[in-house]
Short mmCIF file of C-alpha atoms and ligand atoms in Angstrom, two decimals:
data_model
loop_
_atom_site.label_atom_id
_atom_site.label_comp_id
_atom_site.label_asym_id
_atom_site.label_seq_id
_atom_site.Cartn_x
_atom_site.Cartn_y
_atom_site.Cartn_z
CA UNK V 1 14.97 20.58 22.62
CA UNK V 2 15.28 23.17 19.83
CA UNK V 3 14.99 22.40 16.44
CA UNK V 4 18.76 23.02 15.40
CA UNK V 5 19.83 21.67 18.24
CA UNK V 6 18.52 18.18 16.25
CA UNK V 7 21.54 16.13 14.99
CA UNK V 8 19.03 13.63 12.85
CA UNK V 9 15.46 14.82 11.62
CA UNK V 10 13.11 12.80 9.92
CA UNK V 11 10.50 13.65 7.62
CA UNK V 12 7.07 12.40 7.73
CA UNK V 13 5.96 9.15 10.73
CA UNK V 14 4.92 6.98 8.20
CA UNK V 15 6.86 3.45 8.44
CA UNK V 16 10.06 4.32 6.91
CA UNK V 17 10.25 6.97 8.94
CA UNK V 18 9.05 5.85 12.47
CA UNK V 19 11.48 2.48 11.98
CA UNK V 20 13.98 4.58 11.93
CA UNK V 21 13.62 7.13 14.10
CA UNK V 22 13.33 4.12 16.72
CA UNK V 23 16.26 2.78 15.34
CA UNK V 24 18.23 6.24 16.23
CA UNK V 25 16.57 7.10 19.91
CA UNK V 26 17.12 3.06 21.12
CA UNK V 27 19.87 1.58 19.27
CA UNK V 28 22.44 5.00 18.60
CA UNK V 29 21.65 6.45 21.80
CA UNK V 30 20.43 9.72 19.83
CA UNK V 31 17.59 12.77 19.80
CA UNK V 32 15.50 13.23 16.96
CA UNK V 33 12.97 15.21 15.92
CA UNK V 34 10.37 13.77 13.80
CA UNK V 35 8.01 16.46 12.53
CA UNK V 36 5.19 15.51 10.87
CA UNK V 37 2.35 17.33 8.85
CA UNK V 38 -0.77 15.12 9.39
CA UNK V 39 -2.43 15.36 13.25
CA UNK V 40 -1.18 11.81 13.48
CA UNK V 41 1.58 9.42 13.40
CA UNK V 42 1.71 6.10 10.76
CA UNK V 43 1.77 8.12 8.10
CA UNK V 44 -1.46 5.73 5.67
CA UNK V 45 -1.36 2.65 8.19
CA UNK V 46 -3.05 5.32 10.35
CA UNK V 47 -5.80 2.89 12.27
CA UNK V 48 -9.13 4.29 15.10
CA UNK V 49 -12.15 2.91 16.33
CA UNK V 50 -14.57 3.88 14.51
CA UNK V 51 -16.65 7.26 16.60
CA UNK V 52 -20.02 5.66 15.97
CA UNK V 53 -19.86 1.09 15.46
CA UNK V 54 -16.48 1.01 17.18
CA UNK V 55 -15.20 -0.73 14.89
CA UNK V 56 -11.85 -0.67 14.07
CA UNK V 57 -10.81 0.77 10.73
CA UNK V 58 -7.40 1.87 8.21
CA UNK V 59 -7.73 5.16 7.75
CA UNK V 60 -6.76 5.75 4.49
CA UNK V 61 -7.67 2.10 2.99
CA UNK V 62 -7.58 -1.26 4.80
CA UNK V 63 -3.39 -2.72 5.34
CA UNK V 64 -2.80 -6.07 5.69
CA UNK V 65 0.86 -6.83 7.16
CA UNK V 66 2.05 -9.32 5.13
CA UNK V 67 5.70 -10.89 4.80
CA UNK V 68 7.93 -13.89 3.46
CA UNK V 69 11.06 -11.62 5.83
CA UNK V 70 12.69 -13.15 8.63
CA UNK V 71 14.17 -10.58 10.42
CA UNK V 72 10.93 -7.89 9.65
CA UNK V 73 8.42 -10.26 11.03
CA UNK V 74 10.67 -10.67 14.42
CA UNK V 75 11.09 -7.33 14.60
CA UNK V 76 7.80 -5.63 13.51
CA UNK V 77 7.17 -8.59 16.94
CA UNK V 78 8.70 -6.22 19.10
CA UNK V 79 5.13 -3.72 18.87
CA UNK V 80 2.37 -5.51 18.72
CA UNK V 81 0.86 -8.65 18.52
CA UNK V 82 -0.84 -10.01 14.55
CA UNK V 83 -4.65 -11.83 14.63
CA UNK V 84 -4.39 -14.71 12.64
CA UNK V 85 -6.85 -13.15 9.47
CA UNK V 86 -5.93 -14.72 6.06
CA UNK V 87 -6.65 -12.19 3.21
CA UNK V 88 -8.91 -12.76 0.31
CA UNK V 89 -11.06 -10.60 -2.15
CA UNK V 90 -13.52 -11.30 -4.32
CA UNK V 91 -14.68 -8.91 -6.97
CA UNK V 92 -17.74 -8.56 -8.18
CA UNK V 93 -18.78 -8.61 -11.94
CA UNK V 94 -22.24 -7.92 -14.00
CA UNK V 95 -23.16 -8.26 -10.32
CA UNK V 96 -22.05 -12.02 -10.36
CA UNK V 97 -18.85 -12.70 -7.41
CA UNK V 98 -16.03 -14.45 -7.97
CA UNK V 99 -12.69 -14.69 -6.42
CA UNK V 100 -10.00 -13.04 -6.34
CA UNK V 101 -7.37 -13.47 -7.25
CA UNK V 102 -8.40 -15.03 -10.28
CA UNK V 103 -8.44 -18.55 -9.16
CA UNK V 104 -9.91 -21.75 -10.61
CA UNK V 105 -13.72 -21.27 -8.64
CA UNK V 106 -13.09 -17.80 -10.60
CA UNK V 107 -12.56 -18.99 -14.41
CA UNK V 108 -14.94 -22.28 -13.70
CA UNK V 109 -17.92 -20.06 -12.52
CA UNK V 110 -16.77 -17.34 -15.50
CA UNK V 111 -17.11 -19.78 -18.04
CA UNK V 112 -19.11 -21.82 -16.98
CA UNK V 113 -17.07 -25.05 -16.63
CA UNK V 114 -15.86 -27.51 -14.71
CA UNK V 115 -12.28 -27.83 -15.77
CA UNK V 116 -10.24 -29.69 -12.75
CA UNK V 117 -6.93 -28.58 -11.93
CA UNK V 118 -4.36 -30.35 -14.87
CA UNK V 119 -7.40 -29.52 -17.61
CA UNK V 120 -8.01 -25.66 -16.96
CA UNK V 121 -2.93 -24.68 -18.06
CA UNK V 122 -3.98 -25.81 -20.96
CA UNK V 123 -7.28 -24.39 -21.41
CA UNK V 124 -5.88 -21.02 -20.25
CA UNK V 125 -3.25 -20.70 -22.22
CA UNK V 126 -5.41 -21.65 -25.14
CA UNK V 127 -7.48 -18.52 -24.46
CA UNK V 128 -4.01 -16.75 -24.60
CA UNK V 129 -3.18 -17.93 -27.85
CA UNK V 130 -6.05 -16.25 -29.65
CA UNK V 131 -4.29 -13.14 -28.70
CA UNK V 132 -1.30 -13.44 -31.04
CA UNK V 133 0.63 -11.93 -28.13
CA UNK V 134 4.50 -13.27 -28.17
CA UNK V 135 6.51 -10.52 -26.37
CA UNK V 136 4.72 -8.71 -24.56
CA UNK V 137 5.57 -5.23 -23.83
CA UNK V 138 2.84 -3.16 -21.66
CA UNK V 139 0.73 -4.31 -18.16
CA UNK V 140 -2.32 -5.29 -20.55
CA UNK V 141 0.22 -7.25 -22.96
CA UNK V 142 0.91 -8.67 -20.25
CA UNK V 143 -2.35 -9.91 -18.74
CA UNK V 144 -3.63 -10.69 -21.45
CA UNK V 145 -0.74 -13.81 -21.85
CA UNK V 146 -1.66 -15.10 -19.12
CA UNK V 147 -4.74 -15.37 -19.35
CA UNK V 148 -5.98 -14.49 -22.27
CA UNK V 149 -8.78 -11.77 -23.86
CA UNK V 150 -12.20 -12.56 -21.95
CA UNK V 151 -10.49 -13.18 -18.53
CA UNK V 152 -8.80 -9.82 -18.43
CA UNK V 153 -11.90 -7.78 -20.13
CA UNK V 154 -13.77 -8.72 -16.92
CA UNK V 155 -11.23 -8.67 -13.88
CA UNK V 156 -9.27 -6.28 -14.86
CA UNK V 157 -9.52 -4.13 -17.69
CA UNK V 158 -12.23 -1.56 -16.53
CA UNK V 159 -10.68 -1.76 -12.59
CA UNK V 160 -6.98 -0.94 -13.91
CA UNK V 161 -8.40 1.71 -15.64
CA UNK V 162 -10.32 3.34 -13.26
CA UNK V 163 -7.41 2.27 -10.39
CA UNK V 164 -4.69 4.17 -12.48
CA UNK V 165 -7.15 6.07 -14.56
CA UNK V 166 -5.19 5.78 -17.89
CA UNK V 167 -5.31 3.26 -20.53
CA UNK V 168 -3.88 -0.25 -19.17
CA UNK V 169 -1.51 -0.22 -22.13
CA UNK V 170 0.48 3.00 -21.07
CA UNK V 171 0.86 0.42 -17.31
CA UNK V 172 4.14 -1.02 -17.04
CA UNK V 173 3.53 -4.65 -16.70
CA UNK V 174 5.57 -5.04 -13.68
CA UNK V 175 2.25 -3.87 -11.38
CA UNK V 176 1.20 -7.05 -12.44
CA UNK V 177 3.34 -8.95 -10.29
CA UNK V 178 1.05 -7.40 -7.25
CA UNK V 179 -2.03 -9.92 -8.23
CA UNK V 180 -1.24 -13.49 -7.84
CA UNK V 181 -2.77 -16.69 -10.77
CA UNK V 182 -4.12 -19.37 -9.45
CA UNK V 183 -5.22 -23.07 -10.93
CA UNK V 184 -5.77 -24.23 -8.14
CA UNK V 185 -8.93 -23.54 -5.37
CA UNK V 186 -6.22 -21.32 -2.89
CA UNK V 187 -8.56 -18.51 -2.63
CA UNK V 188 -5.58 -16.58 -0.33
CA UNK V 189 -4.98 -12.87 -1.36
CA UNK V 190 -1.43 -13.24 -0.46
CA UNK V 191 1.21 -16.70 -0.53
CA UNK V 192 3.55 -15.17 2.21
CA UNK V 193 4.42 -17.43 5.22
CA UNK V 194 2.67 -14.58 7.96
CA UNK V 195 0.43 -12.45 7.85
CA UNK V 196 -2.36 -10.75 9.67
CA UNK V 197 -4.19 -7.72 11.81
CA UNK V 198 -2.28 -6.14 14.37
CA UNK V 199 -4.38 -7.13 17.35
CA UNK V 200 -5.00 -3.01 17.87
CA UNK V 201 -4.80 -1.95 15.09
CA UNK V 202 -1.98 -0.07 13.24
CA UNK V 203 -1.32 3.62 15.98
CA UNK V 204 -0.25 2.20 18.73
CA UNK V 205 3.03 0.54 16.65
CA UNK V 206 3.38 4.17 15.75
CA UNK V 207 2.84 5.01 19.49
CA UNK V 208 4.95 2.27 20.85
CA UNK V 209 8.08 3.08 18.07
CA UNK V 210 8.07 7.24 19.00
CA UNK V 211 7.90 5.93 22.40
CA UNK V 212 11.80 6.69 23.66
CA UNK V 213 11.64 10.02 25.44
CA UNK V 214 14.11 11.05 22.88
CA UNK V 215 12.33 11.10 20.30
CA UNK V 216 10.63 14.78 19.70
CA UNK V 217 7.56 14.43 17.06
CA UNK V 218 5.97 17.30 15.81
CA UNK V 219 2.90 17.21 14.44
CA UNK V 220 0.94 19.34 12.18
CA UNK V 221 4.08 20.40 10.82
CA UNK V 222 4.79 21.57 7.95
CA UNK V 223 9.36 20.61 7.62
CA UNK V 224 8.91 23.08 3.89
CA UNK V 225 8.17 25.81 6.97
CA UNK V 226 11.24 25.24 9.77
CA UNK V 227 13.40 23.61 7.57
CA UNK V 228 15.23 27.21 7.61
CA UNK V 229 15.18 26.42 11.67
CA UNK V 230 17.38 23.79 11.30
CA UNK V 231 20.57 23.44 11.40
CA UNK V 232 22.84 23.35 9.21
CA UNK V 233 25.07 19.89 9.87
CA UNK V 234 21.61 18.03 10.45
CA UNK V 235 21.22 14.67 8.79
CA UNK V 236 17.31 14.94 7.29
CA UNK V 237 15.71 11.37 6.28
CA UNK V 238 12.98 12.55 4.15
CA UNK V 239 10.49 10.27 3.29
CA UNK V 240 7.65 12.75 1.64
CA UNK V 241 8.11 13.19 -2.40
CA UNK V 242 10.96 13.06 -3.62
CA UNK V 243 10.16 15.67 -6.28
CA UNK V 244 8.44 17.73 -3.54
CA UNK V 245 11.83 18.32 -1.95
CA UNK V 246 13.59 19.71 -4.46
CA UNK V 247 10.76 22.20 -5.26
CA UNK V 248 9.47 19.94 -8.34
CA UNK V 249 12.28 22.00 -9.94
CA UNK V 250 12.65 19.38 -13.23
CA UNK V 251 8.86 18.80 -13.31
CA UNK V 252 6.31 16.64 -11.62
CA UNK V 253 6.13 12.88 -10.58
CA UNK V 254 2.89 11.80 -11.38
CA UNK V 255 0.06 10.16 -8.22
CA UNK V 256 -2.65 8.23 -8.02
CA UNK V 257 -4.11 9.56 -4.98
CA UNK V 258 -7.10 7.59 -3.20
CA UNK V 259 -10.34 9.14 -1.64
CA UNK V 260 -12.71 7.03 0.90
CA UNK V 261 -16.64 7.64 1.34
CA UNK V 262 -17.53 6.65 4.82
CA UNK V 263 -20.87 4.65 5.84
CA UNK V 264 -22.52 3.09 8.62
CA UNK V 265 -25.47 0.46 7.75
CA UNK V 266 -28.09 -0.69 9.39
CA UNK V 267 -26.97 -4.31 8.89
CA UNK V 268 -24.30 -6.45 11.35
CA UNK V 269 -22.95 -7.70 8.15
CA UNK V 270 -23.08 -5.84 4.67
CA UNK V 271 -20.47 -7.97 2.00
CA UNK V 272 -19.68 -11.29 3.76
CA UNK V 273 -16.47 -10.15 3.34
CA UNK V 274 -13.25 -7.15 4.47
CA UNK V 275 -12.39 -5.56 0.91
CA UNK V 276 -15.19 -6.63 -2.14
CA UNK V 277 -13.69 -5.26 -5.84
CA UNK V 278 -15.99 -4.16 -8.35
CA UNK V 279 -14.57 -4.88 -11.74
CA UNK V 280 -16.54 -2.58 -14.13
CA UNK V 281 -15.31 0.74 -15.58
CA UNK V 282 -18.69 2.27 -15.12
CA UNK V 283 -18.90 1.26 -11.10
CA UNK V 284 -17.04 4.30 -10.10
CA UNK V 285 -15.65 2.86 -7.03
CA UNK V 286 -12.43 0.37 -6.79
CA UNK V 287 -13.93 -1.37 -3.99
CA UNK V 288 -15.68 -1.71 -0.66
CA UNK V 289 -14.16 -2.11 2.72
CA UNK V 290 -15.32 -3.28 5.44
CA UNK V 291 -13.53 -3.31 8.68
CA UNK V 292 -15.57 -5.75 11.04
CA UNK V 293 -14.19 -8.80 8.63
CA UNK V 294 -10.45 -7.76 9.94
CA UNK V 295 -10.90 -8.62 13.09
CA UNK V 296 -12.61 -11.72 13.80
CA UNK V 297 -11.19 -11.66 17.04
CA UNK V 298 -13.10 -8.32 18.07
CA UNK V 299 -16.83 -8.45 19.64
CA UNK V 300 -19.25 -5.92 17.34
CA UNK V 301 -22.33 -4.68 18.45
CA UNK V 302 -24.96 -6.24 15.72
CA UNK V 303 -26.87 -3.61 14.71
CA UNK V 304 -24.20 -1.71 12.66
CA UNK V 305 -21.86 -2.04 10.22
CA UNK V 306 -18.81 0.35 8.75
CA UNK V 307 -18.59 0.29 5.43
CA UNK V 308 -15.91 2.70 3.49
CA UNK V 309 -16.46 3.52 -0.86
CA UNK V 310 -12.72 3.37 -2.29
CA UNK V 311 -12.55 6.06 -5.23
CA UNK V 312 -9.10 6.80 -7.40
CA UNK V 313 -7.69 10.00 -8.45
CA UNK V 314 -4.79 12.18 -10.20
CA UNK V 315 -3.41 14.15 -7.47
CA UNK V 316 -1.54 16.44 -7.83
CA UNK V 317 1.38 15.53 -4.87
CA UNK V 318 -0.45 16.95 -1.48
CA UNK V 319 -1.65 13.36 -0.69
CA UNK V 320 -0.17 10.77 -2.69
CA UNK V 321 -0.35 6.90 -1.95
CA UNK V 322 0.15 5.07 -5.37
CA UNK V 323 3.01 5.68 -7.46
CA UNK V 324 2.74 6.09 -12.06
CA UNK V 325 5.98 4.61 -13.25
CA UNK V 326 6.48 4.16 -16.48
CA UNK V 327 9.38 5.77 -18.81
CA UNK V 328 8.32 9.83 -18.72
CA UNK V 329 8.49 9.30 -14.36
CA UNK V 330 12.08 6.81 -14.27
CA UNK V 331 13.15 9.56 -16.33
CA UNK V 332 12.09 12.04 -14.14
CA UNK V 333 12.79 10.20 -10.90
CA UNK V 334 16.47 9.87 -12.38
CA UNK V 335 17.09 12.91 -12.46
CA UNK V 336 15.97 13.52 -9.05
CA UNK V 337 18.46 10.90 -7.79
CA UNK V 338 21.28 12.03 -9.17
CA UNK V 339 20.38 15.92 -7.73
CA UNK V 340 19.86 14.07 -4.33
CA UNK V 341 23.39 12.58 -4.53
CA UNK V 342 24.83 15.90 -3.93
CA UNK V 343 23.40 16.07 -1.07
CA UNK V 344 25.70 14.37 1.29
CA UNK V 345 23.19 15.16 4.90
CA UNK V 346 20.03 14.56 2.35
CA UNK V 347 18.73 10.85 3.30
CA UNK V 348 15.25 9.66 1.40
CA UNK V 349 13.05 7.18 1.38
CA UNK V 350 9.36 5.08 1.37
CA UNK V 351 7.28 5.05 -0.96
CA UNK V 352 6.40 8.70 -2.15
CA UNK V 353 10.51 9.45 -1.40
CA UNK V 354 11.58 6.19 -3.37
CA UNK V 355 8.53 6.33 -5.64
CA UNK V 356 8.95 2.60 -5.47
CA UNK V 357 4.65 1.03 -4.75
CA UNK V 358 6.38 -0.68 -1.23
CA UNK V 359 4.34 -2.64 0.71
CA UNK V 360 4.54 -1.96 4.40
CA UNK V 361 7.17 -5.44 5.03
CA UNK V 362 9.99 -3.44 2.14
CA UNK V 363 9.09 0.11 3.95
CA UNK V 364 10.38 -1.46 6.87
CA UNK V 365 13.09 -3.42 5.01
CA UNK V 366 14.32 -0.70 3.05
CA UNK V 367 14.18 1.41 7.08
CA UNK V 368 16.14 -0.95 8.49
CA UNK V 369 18.76 -1.15 5.88
CA UNK V 370 18.62 2.11 5.97
CA UNK V 371 19.42 2.90 9.95
CA UNK V 372 22.21 0.73 9.44
CA UNK V 373 24.71 3.30 6.57
CA UNK V 374 23.60 6.27 8.62
CA UNK V 375 24.28 4.52 11.81
CA UNK V 376 27.69 3.02 10.88
CA UNK V 377 28.97 6.79 9.06
CA UNK V 378 28.06 6.97 12.56
CA UNK V 379 29.77 4.69 14.89
N1 UDP E 1 -6.39 -5.59 -9.75
C1 UDP E 1 -7.14 -5.90 -10.81
N2 UDP E 1 -8.14 -6.19 -10.28
C2 UDP E 1 -8.84 -6.26 -9.61
C3 UDP E 1 -7.73 -6.13 -8.17
C4 UDP E 1 -6.41 -6.13 -9.03
O1 UDP E 1 -7.00 -5.04 -12.18
O2 UDP E 1 -9.30 -7.49 -8.72
C5 UDP E 1 -5.46 -5.35 -10.47
C6 UDP E 1 -4.54 -3.64 -10.55
O3 UDP E 1 -4.31 -2.92 -11.76
C7 UDP E 1 -3.62 -3.24 -9.09
C8 UDP E 1 -2.81 -4.45 -9.51
O4 UDP E 1 -4.12 -5.58 -9.76
O5 UDP E 1 -3.90 -1.95 -9.66
C9 UDP E 1 -2.65 -4.53 -7.86
O6 UDP E 1 -4.02 -5.02 -7.12
P1 UDP E 1 -4.26 -5.06 -5.21
O7 UDP E 1 -4.82 -5.82 -4.95
O8 UDP E 1 -2.35 -5.17 -5.11
O9 UDP E 1 -3.50 -3.46 -5.19
P2 UDP E 1 -3.82 -2.17 -3.85
O10 UDP E 1 -4.18 -3.12 -2.51
O11 UDP E 1 -2.24 -2.48 -3.52
O12 UDP E 1 -4.12 -1.27 -4.24
#
């Protein structure tokens, strides 16, 4: 089928696009064209076996699936089984390793104390009170009012400055909601009811999502180059950056992008955990991933391990990962969203389209609800 014959065209084959394509093909029974600029499907979830070590890894940073949404959990389980991996993170500060998120072990180890759970809240409140912040209005103030300045300075300030490339005072407090703070010894990073890593990685999920022969996937294809070839009344479901869709006419949204440095180490286990954060600003990378730990059920060679350093940088919108947010970006986003409303046949979503710091499960939920809207207009 040529591009102009499709009634449904999806731009981007990450979670948002692939889930909607699956629903249109399998539930609505309609043909759908998926346009993907990369040479693979799956967006930033893409995962492969490393060519030399055979260790399965995520090319765009470690992705842990976690959700408490029953509908999302049921849906994704139609396409994969999960292993029993429970995410834990550690952080290195001044050459010493601490548990992250900050919990009782982090606090006791950092302060050289042996506080009990029933003592720690009062201790932290006293620390936080010293800052004199009553009404936190940004990321830094929120963090200090939660944990006090010393813990903030050690574990949050430097990491956040590296990750976001700005003074944490300029960031919205909402980012902090992602980071739990525990007054017990619970080391798990997520509270969610269900979590794990897909047993065969993420890529086979996308192969299954896009398996229906009604779905035509065009890789290495730039939507903006073939846009004119599409039918005028085609429904376009776009999951790229929203400002790019409108030619950046009001200006560019700010993003952070990531780059990675892979290294094979001649040891069986380099850091003993899948993700080690580096809290200090002077260390140029934010974290080191060691993907062998994501699959404790797999047998990997003992002689080698793969490590991947993660670096954060400003992104011009070519390969964005994290929306920077803040008042200026919000105002710009609203302009693009107001413009979008005028285009009945355009539907925008996903982390890039909505300019929202979605997790994978939130993106699936958003895709399912967008599909419900599309199908209700059709049926
Ligand atoms: N964060 C931090 N220190 C850490 C881990 C996280 O300061 O050791 C802050 C940082 O601002 C980060 C945010 O918490 O951007 C959210 O962390 P999360 O682990 O959710 O980031 P992601 O895995 O999405 O990159």
